[in-house]
mmCIF file of C-alpha atoms and ligand atoms in Angstrom:
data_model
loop_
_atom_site.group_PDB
_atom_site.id
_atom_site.type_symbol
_atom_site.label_atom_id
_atom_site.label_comp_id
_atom_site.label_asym_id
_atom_site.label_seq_id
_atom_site.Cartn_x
_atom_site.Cartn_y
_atom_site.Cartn_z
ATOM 1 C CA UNK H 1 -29.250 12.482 50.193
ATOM 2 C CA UNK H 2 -25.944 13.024 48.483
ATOM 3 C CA UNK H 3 -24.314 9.538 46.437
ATOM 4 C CA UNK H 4 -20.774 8.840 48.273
ATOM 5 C CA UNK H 5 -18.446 7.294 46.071
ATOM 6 C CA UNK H 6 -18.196 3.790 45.520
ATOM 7 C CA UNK H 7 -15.580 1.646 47.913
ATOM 8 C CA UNK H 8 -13.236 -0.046 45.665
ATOM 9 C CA UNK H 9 -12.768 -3.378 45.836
ATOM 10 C CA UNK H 10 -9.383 -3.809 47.258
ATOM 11 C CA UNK H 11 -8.127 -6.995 49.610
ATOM 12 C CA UNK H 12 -9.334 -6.471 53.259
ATOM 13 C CA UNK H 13 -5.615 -5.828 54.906
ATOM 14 C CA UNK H 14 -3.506 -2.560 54.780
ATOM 15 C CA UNK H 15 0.055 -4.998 55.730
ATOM 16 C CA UNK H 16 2.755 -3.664 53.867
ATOM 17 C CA UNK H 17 1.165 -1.280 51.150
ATOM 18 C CA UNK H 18 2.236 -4.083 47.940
ATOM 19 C CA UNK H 19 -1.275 -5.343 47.973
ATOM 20 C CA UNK H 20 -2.550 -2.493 46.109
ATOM 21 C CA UNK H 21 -1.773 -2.027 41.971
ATOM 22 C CA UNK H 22 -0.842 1.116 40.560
ATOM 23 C CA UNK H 23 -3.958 1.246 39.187
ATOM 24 C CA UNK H 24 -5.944 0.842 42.815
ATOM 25 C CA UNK H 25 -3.663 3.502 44.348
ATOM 26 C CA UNK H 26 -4.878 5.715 41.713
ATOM 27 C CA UNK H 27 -8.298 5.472 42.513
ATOM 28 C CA UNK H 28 -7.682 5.229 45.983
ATOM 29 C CA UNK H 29 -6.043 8.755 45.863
ATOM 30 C CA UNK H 30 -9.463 9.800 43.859
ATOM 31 C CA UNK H 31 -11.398 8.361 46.623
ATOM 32 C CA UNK H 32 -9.098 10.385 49.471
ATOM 33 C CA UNK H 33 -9.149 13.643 47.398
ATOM 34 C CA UNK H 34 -13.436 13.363 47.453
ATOM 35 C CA UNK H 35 -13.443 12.563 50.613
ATOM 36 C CA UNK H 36 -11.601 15.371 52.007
ATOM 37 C CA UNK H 37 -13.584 17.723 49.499
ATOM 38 C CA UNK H 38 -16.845 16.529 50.971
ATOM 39 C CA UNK H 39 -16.477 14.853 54.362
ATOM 40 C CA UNK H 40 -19.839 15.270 55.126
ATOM 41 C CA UNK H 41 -21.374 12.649 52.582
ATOM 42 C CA UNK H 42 -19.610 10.289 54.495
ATOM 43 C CA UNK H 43 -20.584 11.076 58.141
ATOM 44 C CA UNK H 44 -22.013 7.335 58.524
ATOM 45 C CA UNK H 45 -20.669 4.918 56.418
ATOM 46 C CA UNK H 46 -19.049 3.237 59.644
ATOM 47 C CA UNK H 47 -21.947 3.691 61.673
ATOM 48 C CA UNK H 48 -22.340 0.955 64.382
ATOM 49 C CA UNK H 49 -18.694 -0.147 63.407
ATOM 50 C CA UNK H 50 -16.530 -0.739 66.574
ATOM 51 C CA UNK H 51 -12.368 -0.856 65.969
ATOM 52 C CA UNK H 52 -9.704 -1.779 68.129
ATOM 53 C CA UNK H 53 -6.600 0.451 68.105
ATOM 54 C CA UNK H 54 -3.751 -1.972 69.749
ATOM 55 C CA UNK H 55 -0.569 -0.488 69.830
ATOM 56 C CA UNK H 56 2.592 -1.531 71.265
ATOM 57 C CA UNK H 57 4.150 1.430 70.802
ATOM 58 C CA UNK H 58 3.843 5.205 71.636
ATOM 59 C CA UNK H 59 1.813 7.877 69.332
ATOM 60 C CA UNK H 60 0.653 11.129 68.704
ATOM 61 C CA UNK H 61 -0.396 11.612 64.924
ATOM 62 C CA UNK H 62 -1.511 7.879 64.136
ATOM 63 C CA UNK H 63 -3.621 7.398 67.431
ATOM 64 C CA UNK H 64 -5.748 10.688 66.939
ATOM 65 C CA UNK H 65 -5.949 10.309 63.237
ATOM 66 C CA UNK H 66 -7.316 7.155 63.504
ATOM 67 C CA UNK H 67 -9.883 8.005 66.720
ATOM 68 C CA UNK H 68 -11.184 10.931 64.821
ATOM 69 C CA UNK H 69 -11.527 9.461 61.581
ATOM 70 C CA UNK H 70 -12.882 6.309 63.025
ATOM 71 C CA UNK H 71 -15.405 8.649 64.502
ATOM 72 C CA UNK H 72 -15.993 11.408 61.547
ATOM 73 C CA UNK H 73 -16.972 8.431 59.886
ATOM 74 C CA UNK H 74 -19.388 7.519 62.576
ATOM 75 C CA UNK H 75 -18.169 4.273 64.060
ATOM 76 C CA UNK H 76 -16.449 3.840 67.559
ATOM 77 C CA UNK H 77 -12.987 2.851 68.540
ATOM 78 C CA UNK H 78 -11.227 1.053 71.731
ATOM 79 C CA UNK H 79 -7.482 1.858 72.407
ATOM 80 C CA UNK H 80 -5.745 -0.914 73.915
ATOM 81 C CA UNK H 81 -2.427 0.197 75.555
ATOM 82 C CA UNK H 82 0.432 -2.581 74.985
ATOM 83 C CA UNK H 83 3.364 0.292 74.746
ATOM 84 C CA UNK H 84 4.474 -1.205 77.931
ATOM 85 C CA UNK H 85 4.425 -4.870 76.771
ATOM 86 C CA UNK H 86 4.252 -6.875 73.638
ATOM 87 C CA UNK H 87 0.981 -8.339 72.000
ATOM 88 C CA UNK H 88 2.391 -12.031 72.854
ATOM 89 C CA UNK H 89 3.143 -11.314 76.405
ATOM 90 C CA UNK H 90 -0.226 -12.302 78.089
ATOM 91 C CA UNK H 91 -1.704 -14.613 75.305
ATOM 92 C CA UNK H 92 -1.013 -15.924 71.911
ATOM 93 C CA UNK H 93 -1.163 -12.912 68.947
ATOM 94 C CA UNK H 94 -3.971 -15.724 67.545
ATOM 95 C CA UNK H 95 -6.050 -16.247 70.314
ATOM 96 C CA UNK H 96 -6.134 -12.202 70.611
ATOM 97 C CA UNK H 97 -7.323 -12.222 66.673
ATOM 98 C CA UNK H 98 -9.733 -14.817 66.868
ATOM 99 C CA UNK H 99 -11.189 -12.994 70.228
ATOM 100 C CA UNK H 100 -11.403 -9.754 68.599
ATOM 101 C CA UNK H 101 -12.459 -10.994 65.113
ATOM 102 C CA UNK H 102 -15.837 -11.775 67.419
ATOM 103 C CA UNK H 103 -16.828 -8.320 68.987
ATOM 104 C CA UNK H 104 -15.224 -5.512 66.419
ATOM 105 C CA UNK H 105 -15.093 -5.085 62.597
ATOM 106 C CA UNK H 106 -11.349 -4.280 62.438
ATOM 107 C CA UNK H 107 -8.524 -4.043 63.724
ATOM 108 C CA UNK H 108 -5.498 -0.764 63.349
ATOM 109 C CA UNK H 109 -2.425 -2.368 65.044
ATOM 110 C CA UNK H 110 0.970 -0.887 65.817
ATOM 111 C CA UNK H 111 4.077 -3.392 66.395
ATOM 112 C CA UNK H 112 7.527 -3.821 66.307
ATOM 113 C CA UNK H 113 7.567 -7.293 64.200
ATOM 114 C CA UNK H 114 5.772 -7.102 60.918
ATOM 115 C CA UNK H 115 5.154 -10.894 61.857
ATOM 116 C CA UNK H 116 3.037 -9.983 64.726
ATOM 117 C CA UNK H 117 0.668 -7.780 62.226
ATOM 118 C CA UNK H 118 0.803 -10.911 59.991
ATOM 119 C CA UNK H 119 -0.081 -13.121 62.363
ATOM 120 C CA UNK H 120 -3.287 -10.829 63.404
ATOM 121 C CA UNK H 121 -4.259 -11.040 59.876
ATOM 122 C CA UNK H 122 -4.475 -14.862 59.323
ATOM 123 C CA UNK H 123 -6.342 -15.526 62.468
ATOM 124 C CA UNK H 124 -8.712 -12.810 62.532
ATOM 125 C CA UNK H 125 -12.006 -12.759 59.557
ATOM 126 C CA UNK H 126 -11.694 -8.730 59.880
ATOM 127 C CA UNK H 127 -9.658 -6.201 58.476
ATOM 128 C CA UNK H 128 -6.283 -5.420 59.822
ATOM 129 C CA UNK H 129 -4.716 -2.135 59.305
ATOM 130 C CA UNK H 130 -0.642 -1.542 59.631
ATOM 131 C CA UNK H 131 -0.371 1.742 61.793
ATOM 132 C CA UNK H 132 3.682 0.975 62.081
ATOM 133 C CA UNK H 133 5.674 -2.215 61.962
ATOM 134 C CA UNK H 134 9.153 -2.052 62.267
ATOM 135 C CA UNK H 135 9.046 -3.085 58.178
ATOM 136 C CA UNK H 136 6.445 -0.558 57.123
ATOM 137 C CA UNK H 137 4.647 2.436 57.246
ATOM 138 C CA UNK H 138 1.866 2.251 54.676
ATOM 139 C CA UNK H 139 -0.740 4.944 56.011
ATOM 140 C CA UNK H 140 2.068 7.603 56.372
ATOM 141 C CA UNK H 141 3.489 7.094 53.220
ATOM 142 C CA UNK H 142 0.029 7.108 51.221
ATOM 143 C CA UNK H 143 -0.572 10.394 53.263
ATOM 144 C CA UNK H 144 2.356 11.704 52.006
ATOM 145 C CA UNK H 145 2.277 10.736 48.352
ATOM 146 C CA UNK H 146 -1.422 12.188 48.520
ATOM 147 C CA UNK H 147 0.439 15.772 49.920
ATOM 148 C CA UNK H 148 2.729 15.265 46.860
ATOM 149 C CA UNK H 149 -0.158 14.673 44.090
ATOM 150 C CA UNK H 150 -1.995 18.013 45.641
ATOM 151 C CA UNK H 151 1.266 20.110 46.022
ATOM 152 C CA UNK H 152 2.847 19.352 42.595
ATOM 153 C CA UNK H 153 -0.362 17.923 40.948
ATOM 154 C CA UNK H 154 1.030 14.526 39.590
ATOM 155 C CA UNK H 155 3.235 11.772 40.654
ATOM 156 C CA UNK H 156 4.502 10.288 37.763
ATOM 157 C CA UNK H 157 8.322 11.211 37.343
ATOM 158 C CA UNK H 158 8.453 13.056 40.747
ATOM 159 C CA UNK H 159 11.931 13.456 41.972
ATOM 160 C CA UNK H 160 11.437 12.834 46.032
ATOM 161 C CA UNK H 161 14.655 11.704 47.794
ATOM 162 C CA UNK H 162 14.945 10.542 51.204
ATOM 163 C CA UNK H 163 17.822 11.038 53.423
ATOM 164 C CA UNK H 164 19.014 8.602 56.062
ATOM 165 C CA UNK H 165 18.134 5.490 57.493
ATOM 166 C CA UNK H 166 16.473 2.492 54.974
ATOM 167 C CA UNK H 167 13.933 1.865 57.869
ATOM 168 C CA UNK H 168 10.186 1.481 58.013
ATOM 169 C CA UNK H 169 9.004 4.879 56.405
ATOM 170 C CA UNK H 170 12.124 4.283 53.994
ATOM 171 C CA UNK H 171 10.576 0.728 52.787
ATOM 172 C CA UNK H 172 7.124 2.571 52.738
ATOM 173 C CA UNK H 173 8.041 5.358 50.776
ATOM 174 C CA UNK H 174 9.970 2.906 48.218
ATOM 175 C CA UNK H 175 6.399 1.054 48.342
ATOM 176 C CA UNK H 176 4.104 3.133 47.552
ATOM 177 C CA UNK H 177 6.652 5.825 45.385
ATOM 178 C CA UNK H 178 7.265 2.571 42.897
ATOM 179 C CA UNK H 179 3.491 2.261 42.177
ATOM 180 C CA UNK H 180 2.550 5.686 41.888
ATOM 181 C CA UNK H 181 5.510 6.174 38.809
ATOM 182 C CA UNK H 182 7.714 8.339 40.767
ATOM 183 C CA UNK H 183 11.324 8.548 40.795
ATOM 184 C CA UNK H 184 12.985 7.879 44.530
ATOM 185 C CA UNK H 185 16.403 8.269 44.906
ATOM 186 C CA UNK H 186 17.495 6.736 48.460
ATOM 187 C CA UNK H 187 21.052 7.966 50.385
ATOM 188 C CA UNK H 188 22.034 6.199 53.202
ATOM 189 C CA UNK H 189 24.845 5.499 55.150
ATOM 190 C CA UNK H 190 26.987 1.983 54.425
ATOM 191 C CA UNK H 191 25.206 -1.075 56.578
ATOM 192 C CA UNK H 192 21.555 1.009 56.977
ATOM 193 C CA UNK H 193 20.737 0.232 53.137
ATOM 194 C CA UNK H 194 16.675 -0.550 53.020
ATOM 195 C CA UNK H 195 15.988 -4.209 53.150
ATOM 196 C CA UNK H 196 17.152 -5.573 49.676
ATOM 197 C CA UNK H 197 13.825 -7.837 48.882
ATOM 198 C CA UNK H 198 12.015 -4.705 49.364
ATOM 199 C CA UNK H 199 14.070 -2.789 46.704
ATOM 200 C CA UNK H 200 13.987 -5.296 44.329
ATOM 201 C CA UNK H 201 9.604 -5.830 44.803
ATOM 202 C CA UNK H 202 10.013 -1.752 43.998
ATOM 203 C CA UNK H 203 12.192 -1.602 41.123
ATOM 204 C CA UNK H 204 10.093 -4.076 38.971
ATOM 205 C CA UNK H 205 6.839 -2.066 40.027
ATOM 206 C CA UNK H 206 8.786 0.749 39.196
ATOM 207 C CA UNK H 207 9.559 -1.049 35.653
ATOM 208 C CA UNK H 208 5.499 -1.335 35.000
ATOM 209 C CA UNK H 209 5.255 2.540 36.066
ATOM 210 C CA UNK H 210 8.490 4.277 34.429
ATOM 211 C CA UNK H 211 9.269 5.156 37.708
ATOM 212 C CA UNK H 212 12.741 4.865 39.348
ATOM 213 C CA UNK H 213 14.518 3.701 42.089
ATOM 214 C CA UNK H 214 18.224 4.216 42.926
ATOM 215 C CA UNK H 215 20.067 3.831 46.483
ATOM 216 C CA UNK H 216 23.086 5.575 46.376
ATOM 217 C CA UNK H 217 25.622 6.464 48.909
ATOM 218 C CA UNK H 218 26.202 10.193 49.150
ATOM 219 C CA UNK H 219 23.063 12.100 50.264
ATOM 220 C CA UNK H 220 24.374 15.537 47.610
ATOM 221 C CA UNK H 221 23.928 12.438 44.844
ATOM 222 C CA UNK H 222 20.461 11.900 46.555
ATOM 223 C CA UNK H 223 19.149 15.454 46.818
ATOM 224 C CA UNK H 224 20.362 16.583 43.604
ATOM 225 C CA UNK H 225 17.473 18.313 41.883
ATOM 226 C CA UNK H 226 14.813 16.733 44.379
ATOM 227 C CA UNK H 227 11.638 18.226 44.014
ATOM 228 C CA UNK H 228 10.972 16.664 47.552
ATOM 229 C CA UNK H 229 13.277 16.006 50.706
ATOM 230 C CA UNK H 230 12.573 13.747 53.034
ATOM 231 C CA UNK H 231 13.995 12.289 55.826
ATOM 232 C CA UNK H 232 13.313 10.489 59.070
ATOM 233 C CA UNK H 233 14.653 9.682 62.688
ATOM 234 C CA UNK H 234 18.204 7.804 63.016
ATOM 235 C CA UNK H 235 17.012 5.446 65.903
ATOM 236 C CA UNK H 236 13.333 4.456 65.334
ATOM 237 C CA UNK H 237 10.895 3.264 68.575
ATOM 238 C CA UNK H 238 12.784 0.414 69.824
ATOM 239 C CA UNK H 239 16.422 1.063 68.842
ATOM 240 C CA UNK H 240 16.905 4.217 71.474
ATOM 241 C CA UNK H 241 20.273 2.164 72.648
ATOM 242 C CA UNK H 242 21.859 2.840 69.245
ATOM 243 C CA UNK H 243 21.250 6.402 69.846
ATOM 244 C CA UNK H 244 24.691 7.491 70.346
ATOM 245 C CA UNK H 245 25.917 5.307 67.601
ATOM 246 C CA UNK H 246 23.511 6.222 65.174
ATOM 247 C CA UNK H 247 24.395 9.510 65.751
ATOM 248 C CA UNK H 248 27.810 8.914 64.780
ATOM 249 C CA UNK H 249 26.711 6.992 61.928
ATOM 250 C CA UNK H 250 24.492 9.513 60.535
ATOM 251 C CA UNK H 251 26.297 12.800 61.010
ATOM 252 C CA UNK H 252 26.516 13.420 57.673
ATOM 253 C CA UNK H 253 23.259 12.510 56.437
ATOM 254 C CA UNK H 254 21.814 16.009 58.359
ATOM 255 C CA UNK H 255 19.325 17.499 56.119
ATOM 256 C CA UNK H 256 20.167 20.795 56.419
ATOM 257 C CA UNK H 257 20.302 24.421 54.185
ATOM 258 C CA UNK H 258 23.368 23.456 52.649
ATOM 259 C CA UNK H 259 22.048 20.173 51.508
ATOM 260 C CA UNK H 260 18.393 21.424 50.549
ATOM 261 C CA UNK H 261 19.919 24.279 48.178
ATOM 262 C CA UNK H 262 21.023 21.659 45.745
ATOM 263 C CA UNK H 263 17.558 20.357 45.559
ATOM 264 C CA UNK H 264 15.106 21.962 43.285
ATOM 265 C CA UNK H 265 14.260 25.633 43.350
ATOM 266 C CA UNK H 266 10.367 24.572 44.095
ATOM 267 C CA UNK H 267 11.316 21.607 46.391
ATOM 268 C CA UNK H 268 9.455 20.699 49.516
ATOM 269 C CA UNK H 269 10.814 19.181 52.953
ATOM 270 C CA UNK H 270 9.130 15.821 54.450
ATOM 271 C CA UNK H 271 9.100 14.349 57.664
ATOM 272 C CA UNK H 272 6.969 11.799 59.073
ATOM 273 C CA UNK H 273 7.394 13.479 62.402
ATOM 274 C CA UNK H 274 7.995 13.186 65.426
ATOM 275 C CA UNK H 275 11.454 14.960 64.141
ATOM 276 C CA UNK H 276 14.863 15.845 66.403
ATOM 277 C CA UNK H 277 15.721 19.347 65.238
ATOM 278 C CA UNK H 278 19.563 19.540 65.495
ATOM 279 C CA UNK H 279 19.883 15.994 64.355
ATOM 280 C CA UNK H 280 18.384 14.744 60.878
ATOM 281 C CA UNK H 281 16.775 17.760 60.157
ATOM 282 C CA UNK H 282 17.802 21.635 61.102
ATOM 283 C CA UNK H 283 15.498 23.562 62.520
ATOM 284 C CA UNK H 284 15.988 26.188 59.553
ATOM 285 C CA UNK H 285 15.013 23.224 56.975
ATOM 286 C CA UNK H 286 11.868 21.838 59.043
ATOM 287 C CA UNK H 287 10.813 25.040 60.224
ATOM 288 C CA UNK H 288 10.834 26.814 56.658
ATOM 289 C CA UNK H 289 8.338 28.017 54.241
ATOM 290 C CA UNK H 290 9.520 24.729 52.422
ATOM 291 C CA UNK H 291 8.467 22.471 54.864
ATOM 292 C CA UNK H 292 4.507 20.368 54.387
ATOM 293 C CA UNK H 293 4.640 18.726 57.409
ATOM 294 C CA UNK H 294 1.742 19.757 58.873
ATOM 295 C CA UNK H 295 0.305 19.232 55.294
ATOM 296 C CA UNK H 296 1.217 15.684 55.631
ATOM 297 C CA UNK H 297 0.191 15.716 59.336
ATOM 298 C CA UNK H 298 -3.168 16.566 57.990
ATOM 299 C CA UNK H 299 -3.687 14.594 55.411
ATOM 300 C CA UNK H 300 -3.147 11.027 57.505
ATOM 301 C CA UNK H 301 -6.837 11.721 58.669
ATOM 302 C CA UNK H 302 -8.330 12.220 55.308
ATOM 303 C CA UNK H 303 -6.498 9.310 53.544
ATOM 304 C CA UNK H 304 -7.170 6.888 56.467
ATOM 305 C CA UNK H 305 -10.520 7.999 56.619
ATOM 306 C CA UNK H 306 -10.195 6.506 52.661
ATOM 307 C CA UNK H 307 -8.360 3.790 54.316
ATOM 308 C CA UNK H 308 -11.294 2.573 55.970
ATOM 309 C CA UNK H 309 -13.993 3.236 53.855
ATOM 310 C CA UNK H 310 -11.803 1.084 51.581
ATOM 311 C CA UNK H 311 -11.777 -1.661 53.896
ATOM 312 C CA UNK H 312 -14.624 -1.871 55.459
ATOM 313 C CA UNK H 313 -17.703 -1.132 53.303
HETATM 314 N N1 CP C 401 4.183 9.864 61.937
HETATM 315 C C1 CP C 401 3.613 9.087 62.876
HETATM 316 O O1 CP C 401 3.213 7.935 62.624
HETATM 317 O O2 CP C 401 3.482 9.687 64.082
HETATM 318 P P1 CP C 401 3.108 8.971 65.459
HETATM 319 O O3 CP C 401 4.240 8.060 65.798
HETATM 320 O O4 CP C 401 2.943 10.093 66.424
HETATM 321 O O5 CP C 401 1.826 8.206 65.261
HETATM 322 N N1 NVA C 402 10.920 5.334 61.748
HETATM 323 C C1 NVA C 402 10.137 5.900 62.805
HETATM 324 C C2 NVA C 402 8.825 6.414 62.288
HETATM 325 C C3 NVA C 402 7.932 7.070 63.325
HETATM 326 C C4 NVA C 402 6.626 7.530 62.775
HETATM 327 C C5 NVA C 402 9.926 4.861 63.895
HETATM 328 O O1 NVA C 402 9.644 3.700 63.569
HETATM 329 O O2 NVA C 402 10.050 5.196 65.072
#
C-alpha cells in the first residue's frame, strides 16, 4: 500500500479562489503535480462519496472533468440540469442546501450570481465548489497557473497578460496570478475594466508576493514581452444579446499574429475555451504550436481531482 499525500488543511469552500494564501496555493500545486504523477495512489480516497453537480449553465470541459475525477477518485456524482432555469426558480437556494447537505458530501455548482454560490455555502454543512459564477472562475484559473508552473517551471515574476474583457476568468486569473507572485498585466477596452474591489484584493496580495498587477488600456502595452497570452470570449453565458455590441467594442482587442509577435519569443497562448476563432482569437494564434490549450484542458481534471481531495478528506 503506497502513502498518498497528506490533504492540507484548507477552508471547506472553493468560492472565489481568495481563501487560499500564497503559501496554501503552493502546496496545493505540490499536491496537483503528485497527483497527476501517481493517480493511482489515490483511486479511493472518495470512495462512498456522492456529489451533486448543479449547473445552471451549459458545459463541456467542467462537467466531464469533474464526473471523471469525481469518479478516478472513486466516489459518485449526480448532474442536476438547471441550464434551462435558475437554482431559485422552484425553491429557495437554502432549502436546496440544507436538502442536499443531508444525502451528498459536496456540492460543484455553476451559476450566474456569485450570490447564489454564496448562499449554497452558508446553508449547506458540506463543501461547495465554484465551477463558474459570473464573478469567478477559480478551478480554471488554478488549472491554468498549474500549466504555467510545468511549462515555464516557476511562477514568480511570470509575465502572463490577458486580452479583453475584465470578466469572470479575468477576476480569476487576477486571483490566483496575485498569490502565486506573478506579474499580470490586464488590457481591456474603456467601461469592461475588471471589477475594481477585485483589483485592489490583488494588488496588496500581489504586494506580499512581489508580484504585479497593472490594467492598462492598449492591449500592444499589455502583450509587450508576455511570456503568456491569454484571452477569453467577449459575451460570456448570459450576455449573448450584447453580442453584436461587444463585437464592436472589442474589435481591437483580437489576439491575433500581429499582436502575439510582440510578446516574448518563448510565449504561450491561453484560452479557457470554448473560443470563437475569427473573433478574440485567430485561428493562426489558437491553432499554433504556441497554443496549451489542450494542456490547460487537461490539467482541470488533475487539479480538481486536488481540488477535492483538498476538500473533502
Ligand atoms: N473552460 C470551461 O469552463 O469550459 P466549459 O464551459 O465547457 O465547462
Ligand atoms: N467568461 C466565460 C468563460 C467560459 C468558461 C463565460 O462565463 O462564459
Amino acid at each position: 500500500m503506497h502513502a498518498v499525500a497528506a490533504p492540507l488543511a484548507l477552508k471547506r469552500d472553493l468560492l472565489t479562489g481568495t481563501e487560499w494564501s500564497p503559501a496554501q496555493l503552493r502546496d496545493f500545486f505540490r499536491l496537483a503535480t503528485e497527483m497527476k504523477a501517481r493517480p493511482d495512489r489515490y483511486r479511493t480516497v472518495l470512495a462512498g462519496s456522492v456529489f451533486v453537480l448543479i449547473f445552471e449553465k451549459p458545459s463541456l470541459r467542467t462537467r466531464v472533468t469533474f464526473e471523471t475525477g469525481i469518479a478516478n477518485l472513486g466516489g459518485t456524482s449526480t448532474f442536476l440540469d438547471h441550464t434551462a432555469a435558475r437554482l431559485s426558480e422552484r425553491e429557495p437556494v437554502r432549502d436546496i442546501a440544507k436538502n442536499l447537505e443531508r444525502w451528498v458530501q459536496g456540492i460543484v455548482a455553476r451559476v450566474f450570481a456569485q450570490e447564489t454560490l454564496e448562499e449554497l455555502a452558508a446553508n449547506a454543512n458540506v463543501p461547495v465548489i465554484n465551477a463558474l459564477s459570473d464573478k469567478f472562475h477559480p478551478c480554471q484559473a488554478l488549472a491554468d497557473f498549474f500549466t504555467l508552473e510545468e511549462r515555464f517551471g516557476g511562477l514568480r515574476g511570470l509575465k502572463l497578460a490577458y486580452v479583453g474583457d475584465g470578466n469572470n476568468m479575468c477576476h480569476s486569473l487576477l486571483t490566483i496570478g496575485a498569490r502565486a507572485g506573478a506579474h499580470i498585466r490586464v488590457a481591456t477596452p474603456a467601461g469592461y475594466e475588471p471589477d475594481a474591489a477585485i483589483v485592489a484584493e490583488s494588488k496588496r496580495v500581489a504586494r506580499e508576493t512581489r508580484g504585479k498587477i497593472e490594467i492598462v488600456r492598449s492591449p500592444e502595452d499589455a502583450v509587450a514581452g508576455a511570456q503568456a497570452v491569454y484571452t477569453d470570449v467577449w459575451a460570456s453565458m448570459g450576455q449573448e444579446t450584447e453580442s453584436a455590441a461587444r463585437e464592436k467594442a472589442f474589435a481591437a482587442y483580437q489576439v491575433n499574429e500581429a499582436l502575439f509577435e510582440q510578446a516574448a519569443p518563448d510565449a504561450v497562448f491561453l484560452h479557457c475555451l470554448p473560443a470563437h476563432r475569427g473573433l478574440e482569437v485567430s485561428a493562426g494564434v489558437i491553432d499554433s504550436p504556441r497554443s496549451i490549450i489542450y494542456d490547460q484542458a487537461e490539467n482541470r481534471l488533475h487539479v480538481q481531482k486536488a481540488i477535492l481531495h483538498t476538500l473533502l478528506t
